[in-house]
mmCIF file of C-alpha atoms in Angstrom:
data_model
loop_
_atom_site.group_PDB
_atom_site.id
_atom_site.type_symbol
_atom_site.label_atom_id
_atom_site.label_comp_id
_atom_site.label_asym_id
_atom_site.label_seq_id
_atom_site.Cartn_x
_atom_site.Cartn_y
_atom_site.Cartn_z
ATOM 1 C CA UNK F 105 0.000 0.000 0.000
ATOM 2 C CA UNK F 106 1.192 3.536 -0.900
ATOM 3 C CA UNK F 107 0.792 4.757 2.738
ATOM 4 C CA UNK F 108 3.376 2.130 4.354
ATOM 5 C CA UNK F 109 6.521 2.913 5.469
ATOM 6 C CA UNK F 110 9.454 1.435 2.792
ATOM 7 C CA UNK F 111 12.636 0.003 4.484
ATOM 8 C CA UNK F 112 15.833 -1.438 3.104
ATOM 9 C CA UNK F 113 13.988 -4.687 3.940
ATOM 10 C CA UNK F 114 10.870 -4.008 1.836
ATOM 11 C CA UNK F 115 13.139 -3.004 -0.867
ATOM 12 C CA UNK F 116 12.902 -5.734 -3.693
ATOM 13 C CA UNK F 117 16.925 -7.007 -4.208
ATOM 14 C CA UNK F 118 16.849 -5.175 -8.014
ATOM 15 C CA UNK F 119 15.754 -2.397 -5.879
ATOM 16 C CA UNK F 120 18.153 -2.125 -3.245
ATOM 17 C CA UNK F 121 20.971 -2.741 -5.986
ATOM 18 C CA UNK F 122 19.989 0.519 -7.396
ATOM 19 C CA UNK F 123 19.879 1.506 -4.104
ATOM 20 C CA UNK F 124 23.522 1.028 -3.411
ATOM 21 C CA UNK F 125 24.628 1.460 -6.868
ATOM 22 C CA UNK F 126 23.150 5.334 -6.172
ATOM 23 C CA UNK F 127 25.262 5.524 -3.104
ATOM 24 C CA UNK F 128 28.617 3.744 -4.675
ATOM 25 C CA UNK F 129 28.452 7.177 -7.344
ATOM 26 C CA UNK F 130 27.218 9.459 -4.637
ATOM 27 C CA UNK F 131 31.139 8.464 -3.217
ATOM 28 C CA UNK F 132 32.846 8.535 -5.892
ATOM 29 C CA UNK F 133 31.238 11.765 -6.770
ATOM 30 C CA UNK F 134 32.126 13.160 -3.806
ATOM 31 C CA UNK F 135 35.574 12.197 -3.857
ATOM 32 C CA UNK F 136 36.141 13.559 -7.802
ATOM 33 C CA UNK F 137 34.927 17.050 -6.715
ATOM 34 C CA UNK F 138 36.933 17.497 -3.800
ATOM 35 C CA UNK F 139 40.372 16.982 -4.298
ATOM 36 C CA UNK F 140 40.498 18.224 0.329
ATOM 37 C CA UNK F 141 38.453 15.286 0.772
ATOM 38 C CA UNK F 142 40.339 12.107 2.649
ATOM 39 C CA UNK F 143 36.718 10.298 3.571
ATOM 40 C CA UNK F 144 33.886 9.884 2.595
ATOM 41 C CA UNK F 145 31.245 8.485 5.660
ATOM 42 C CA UNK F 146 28.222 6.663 4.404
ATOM 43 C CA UNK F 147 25.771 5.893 6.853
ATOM 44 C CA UNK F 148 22.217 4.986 7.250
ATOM 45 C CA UNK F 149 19.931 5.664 10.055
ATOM 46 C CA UNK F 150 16.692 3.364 10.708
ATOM 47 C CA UNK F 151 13.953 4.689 13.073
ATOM 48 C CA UNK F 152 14.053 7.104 15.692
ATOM 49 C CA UNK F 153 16.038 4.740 18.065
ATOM 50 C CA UNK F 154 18.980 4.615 15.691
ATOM 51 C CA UNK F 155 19.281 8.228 15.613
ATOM 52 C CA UNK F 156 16.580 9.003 12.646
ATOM 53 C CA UNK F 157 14.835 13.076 12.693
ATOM 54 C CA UNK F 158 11.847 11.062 11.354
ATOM 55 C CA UNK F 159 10.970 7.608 9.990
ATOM 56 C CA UNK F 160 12.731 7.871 6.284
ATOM 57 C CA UNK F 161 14.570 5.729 4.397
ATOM 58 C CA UNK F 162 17.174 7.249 3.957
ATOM 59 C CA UNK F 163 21.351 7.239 3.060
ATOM 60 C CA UNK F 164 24.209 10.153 4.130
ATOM 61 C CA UNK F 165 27.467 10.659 2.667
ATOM 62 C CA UNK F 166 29.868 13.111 4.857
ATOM 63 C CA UNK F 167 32.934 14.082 3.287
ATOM 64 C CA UNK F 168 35.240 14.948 5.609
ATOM 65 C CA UNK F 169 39.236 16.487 5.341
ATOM 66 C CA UNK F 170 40.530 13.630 7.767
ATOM 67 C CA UNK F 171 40.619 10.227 8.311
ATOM 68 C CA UNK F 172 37.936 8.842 10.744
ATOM 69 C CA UNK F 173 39.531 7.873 14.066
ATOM 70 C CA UNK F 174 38.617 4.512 13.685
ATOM 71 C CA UNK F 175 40.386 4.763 10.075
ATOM 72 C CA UNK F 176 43.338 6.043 11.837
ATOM 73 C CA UNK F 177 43.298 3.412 14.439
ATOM 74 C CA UNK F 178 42.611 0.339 11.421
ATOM 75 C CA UNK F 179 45.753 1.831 9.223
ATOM 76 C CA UNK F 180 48.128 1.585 12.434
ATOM 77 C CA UNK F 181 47.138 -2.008 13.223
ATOM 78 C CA UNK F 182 46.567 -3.156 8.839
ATOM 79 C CA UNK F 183 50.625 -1.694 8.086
ATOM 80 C CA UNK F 184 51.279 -3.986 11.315
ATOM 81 C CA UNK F 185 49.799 -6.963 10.107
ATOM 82 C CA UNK F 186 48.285 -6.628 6.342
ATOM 83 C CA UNK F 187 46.676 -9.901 7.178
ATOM 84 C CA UNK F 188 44.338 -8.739 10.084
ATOM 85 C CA UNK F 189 41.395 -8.229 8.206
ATOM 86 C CA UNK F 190 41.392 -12.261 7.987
ATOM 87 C CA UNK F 191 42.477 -12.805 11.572
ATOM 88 C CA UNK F 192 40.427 -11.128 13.348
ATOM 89 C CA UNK F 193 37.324 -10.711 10.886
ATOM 90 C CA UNK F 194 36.430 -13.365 8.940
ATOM 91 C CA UNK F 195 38.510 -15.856 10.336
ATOM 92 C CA UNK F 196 37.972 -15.618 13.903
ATOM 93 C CA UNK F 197 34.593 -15.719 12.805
ATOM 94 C CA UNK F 198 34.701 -18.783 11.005
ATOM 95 C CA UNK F 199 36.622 -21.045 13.844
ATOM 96 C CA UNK F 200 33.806 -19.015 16.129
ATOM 97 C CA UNK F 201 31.054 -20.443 13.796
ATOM 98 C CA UNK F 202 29.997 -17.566 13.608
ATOM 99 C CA UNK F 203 29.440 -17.190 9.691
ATOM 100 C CA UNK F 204 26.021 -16.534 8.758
ATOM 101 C CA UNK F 205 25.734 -16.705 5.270
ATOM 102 C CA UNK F 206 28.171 -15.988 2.307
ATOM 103 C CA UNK F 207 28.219 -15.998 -1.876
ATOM 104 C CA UNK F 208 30.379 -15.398 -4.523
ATOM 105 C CA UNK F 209 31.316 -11.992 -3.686
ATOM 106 C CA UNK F 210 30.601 -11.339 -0.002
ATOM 107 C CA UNK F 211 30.746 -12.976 3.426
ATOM 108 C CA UNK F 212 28.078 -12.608 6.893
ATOM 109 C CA UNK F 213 29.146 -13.129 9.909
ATOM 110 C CA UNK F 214 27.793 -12.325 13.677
ATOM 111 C CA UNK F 215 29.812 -9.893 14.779
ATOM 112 C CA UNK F 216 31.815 -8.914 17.807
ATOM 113 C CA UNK F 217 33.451 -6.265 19.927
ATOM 114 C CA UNK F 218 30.322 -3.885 19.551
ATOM 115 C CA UNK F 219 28.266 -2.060 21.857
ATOM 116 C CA UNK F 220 25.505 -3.107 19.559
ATOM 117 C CA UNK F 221 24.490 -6.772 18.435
ATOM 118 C CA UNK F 222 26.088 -6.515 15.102
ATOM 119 C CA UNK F 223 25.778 -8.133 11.315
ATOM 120 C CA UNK F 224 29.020 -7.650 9.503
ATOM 121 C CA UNK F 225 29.861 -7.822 5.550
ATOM 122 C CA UNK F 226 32.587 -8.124 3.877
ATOM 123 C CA UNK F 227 33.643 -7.602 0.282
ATOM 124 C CA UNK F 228 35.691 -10.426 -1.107
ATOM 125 C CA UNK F 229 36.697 -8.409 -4.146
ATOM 126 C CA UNK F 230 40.498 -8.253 -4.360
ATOM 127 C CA UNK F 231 39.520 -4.050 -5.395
ATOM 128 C CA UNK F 232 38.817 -2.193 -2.336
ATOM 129 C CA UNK F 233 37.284 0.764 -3.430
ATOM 130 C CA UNK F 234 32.971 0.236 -3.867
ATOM 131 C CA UNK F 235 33.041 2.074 -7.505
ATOM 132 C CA UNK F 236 35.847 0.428 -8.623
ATOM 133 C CA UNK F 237 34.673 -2.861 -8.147
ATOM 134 C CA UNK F 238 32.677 -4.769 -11.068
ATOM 135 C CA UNK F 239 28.803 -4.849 -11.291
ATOM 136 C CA UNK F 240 28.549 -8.415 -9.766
ATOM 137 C CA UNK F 241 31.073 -7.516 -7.377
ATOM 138 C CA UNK F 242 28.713 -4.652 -6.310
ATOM 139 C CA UNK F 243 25.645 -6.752 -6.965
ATOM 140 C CA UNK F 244 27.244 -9.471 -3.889
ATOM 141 C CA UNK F 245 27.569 -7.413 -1.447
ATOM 142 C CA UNK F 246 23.794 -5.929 -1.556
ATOM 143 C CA UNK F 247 22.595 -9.202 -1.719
ATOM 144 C CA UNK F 248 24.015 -9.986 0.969
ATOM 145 C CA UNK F 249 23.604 -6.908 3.338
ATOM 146 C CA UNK F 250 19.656 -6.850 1.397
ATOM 147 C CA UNK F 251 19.438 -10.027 3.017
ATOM 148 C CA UNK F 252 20.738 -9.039 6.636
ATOM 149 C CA UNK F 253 17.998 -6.539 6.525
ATOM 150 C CA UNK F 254 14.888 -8.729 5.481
ATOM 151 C CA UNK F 255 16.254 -11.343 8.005
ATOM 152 C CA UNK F 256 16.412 -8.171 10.891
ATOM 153 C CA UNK F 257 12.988 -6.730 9.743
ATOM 154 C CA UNK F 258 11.758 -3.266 9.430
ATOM 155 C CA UNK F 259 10.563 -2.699 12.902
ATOM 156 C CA UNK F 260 14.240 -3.026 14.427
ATOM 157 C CA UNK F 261 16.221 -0.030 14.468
ATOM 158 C CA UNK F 262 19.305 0.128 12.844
ATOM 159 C CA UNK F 263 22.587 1.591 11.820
ATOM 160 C CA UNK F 264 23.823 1.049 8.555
ATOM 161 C CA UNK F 265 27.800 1.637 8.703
ATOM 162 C CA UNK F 266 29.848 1.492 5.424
ATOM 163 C CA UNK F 267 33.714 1.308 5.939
ATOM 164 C CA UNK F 268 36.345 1.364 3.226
ATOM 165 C CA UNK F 269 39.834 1.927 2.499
ATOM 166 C CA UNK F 270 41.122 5.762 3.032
ATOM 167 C CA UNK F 271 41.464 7.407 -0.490
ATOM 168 C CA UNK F 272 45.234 8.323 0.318
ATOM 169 C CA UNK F 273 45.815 4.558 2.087
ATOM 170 C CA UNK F 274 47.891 1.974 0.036
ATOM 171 C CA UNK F 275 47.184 -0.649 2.279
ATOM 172 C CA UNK F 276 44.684 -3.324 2.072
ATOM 173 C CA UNK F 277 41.319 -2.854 3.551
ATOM 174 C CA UNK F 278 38.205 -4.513 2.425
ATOM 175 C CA UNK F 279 35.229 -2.880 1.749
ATOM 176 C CA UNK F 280 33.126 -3.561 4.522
ATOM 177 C CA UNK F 281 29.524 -2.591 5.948
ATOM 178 C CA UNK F 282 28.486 -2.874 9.994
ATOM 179 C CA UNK F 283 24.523 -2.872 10.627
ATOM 180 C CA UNK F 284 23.824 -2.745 14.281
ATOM 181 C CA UNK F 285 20.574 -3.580 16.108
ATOM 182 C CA UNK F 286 19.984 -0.283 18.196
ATOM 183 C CA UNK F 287 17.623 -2.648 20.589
ATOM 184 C CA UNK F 288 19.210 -1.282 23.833
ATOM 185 C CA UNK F 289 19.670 2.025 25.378
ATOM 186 C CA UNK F 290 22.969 3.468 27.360
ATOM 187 C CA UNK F 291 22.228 3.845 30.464
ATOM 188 C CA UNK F 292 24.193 5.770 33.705
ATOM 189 C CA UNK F 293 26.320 2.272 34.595
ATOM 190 C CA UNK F 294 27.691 2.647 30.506
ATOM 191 C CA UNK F 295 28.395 6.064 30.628
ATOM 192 C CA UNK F 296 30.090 6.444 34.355
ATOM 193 C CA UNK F 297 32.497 2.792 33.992
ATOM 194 C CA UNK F 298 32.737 2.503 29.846
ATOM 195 C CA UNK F 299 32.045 -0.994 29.864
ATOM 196 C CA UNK F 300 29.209 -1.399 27.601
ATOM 197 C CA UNK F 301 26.752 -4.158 28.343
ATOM 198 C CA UNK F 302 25.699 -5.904 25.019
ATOM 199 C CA UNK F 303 22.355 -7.970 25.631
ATOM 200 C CA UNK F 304 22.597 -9.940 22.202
ATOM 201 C CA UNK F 305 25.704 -12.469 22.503
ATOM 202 C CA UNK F 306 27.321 -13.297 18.955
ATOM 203 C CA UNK F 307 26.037 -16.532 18.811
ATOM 204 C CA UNK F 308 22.650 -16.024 20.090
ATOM 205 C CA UNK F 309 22.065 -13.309 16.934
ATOM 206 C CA UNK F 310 23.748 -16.209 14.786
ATOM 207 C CA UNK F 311 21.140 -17.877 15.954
ATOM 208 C CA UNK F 312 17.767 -15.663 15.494
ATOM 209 C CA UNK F 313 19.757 -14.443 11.957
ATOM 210 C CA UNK F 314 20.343 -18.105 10.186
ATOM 211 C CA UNK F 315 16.504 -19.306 10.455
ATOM 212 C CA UNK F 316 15.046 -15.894 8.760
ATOM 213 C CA UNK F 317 17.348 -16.130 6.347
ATOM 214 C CA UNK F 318 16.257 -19.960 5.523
ATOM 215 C CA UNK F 319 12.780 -18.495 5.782
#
């Protein structure tokens, strides 16, 4: 009906290609324009728990003339160890079981190390930058993070995070894309200690994310 709400997961998956293939050139765009710019932050915001003005679906792309502090902090530990990515990603994940679903082009896992229960992507594309990477490549990893959002439903609240390799970075670091279940609230024990208290375990979203994807 024309008067419901449309979410990423009500998005058909030709849809939400176009969908990402809009935001891939809204980058690139971004980056060709502005020769300052050193990243570009793509985000999405689901609901008004997650951070949303109003109930929208919705993308934003922030240029910005720095690196992101968690870019900083990911260059220092990738020129230490190019392989990290694997270790502590994808592989960890796998001896974890923790891997949720994967194709030709992209890999799921539950994630961990959040405040948030997590859903992590990865690119397996050997290019790191979105709109350099092939129409399937593209194509693989919104499948896959289409999928992550049907499974999650459009009544959770969410945080889309895209991550990528720094324009001016000649290290390797996959493209990569974090959506977060906002389904808990900081409270005063968070904010006075800094130990964040995730209710969702990595397994236990494994768990509620493998059977809605069979579904």
């Amino acid at each position: 009906m024309n008067n419901e709400l449309a979410a990423s997961a009500t998005l058909t998956p030709a849809e939400h290609e176009m969908y990402m293939k809009l935001t891939i050139d809204a980058m690139r765009d971004l980056y060709a324009t502005n020769r300052y710019m050193r990243y570009v932050q793509v985000f999405q915001n689901w609901l008004k728990p997650a951070g949303a003005s109003f109930d929208h679906l919705h993308k934003q792309l922030v240029g910005i003339d720095q690196r992101s502090v968690n870019a900083e902090m990911e260059v220092a530990k990738v020129r230490s160890n190019p392989n990290v990515y694997n270790e502590l990603g994808v592989d960890y994940a796998g001896f974890q079981n923790l891997i949720i679903a994967e194709n030709r082009h992209a890999v799921a896992f539950a994630g961990f190390g959040h405040r948030y229960p997590t859903l992590e992507v990865y690119s397996k594309a050997a290019e790191p930058m979105p709109w350099l990477q092939t129409a399937e490549e593209q194509r693989g990893m919104s499948d896959m993070l289409h999928a992550l959002h049907v499974a999650t439903g459009p009544l959770v609240a969410t945080n889309e995070e895209w991550h990528h390799k720094p324009i001016d970075v000649d290290m390797p670091m996959p493209w990569r894309i974090l959506l977060k279940w906002r389904v808990s609230t900081l409270a005063g024990f968070e904010g006075g200690t800094k130990i964040y208290v995730n209710t969702i375990d990595p397994w236990t979203l494994r768990d509620r994310v493998v059977p809605r994807l069979l579904e």
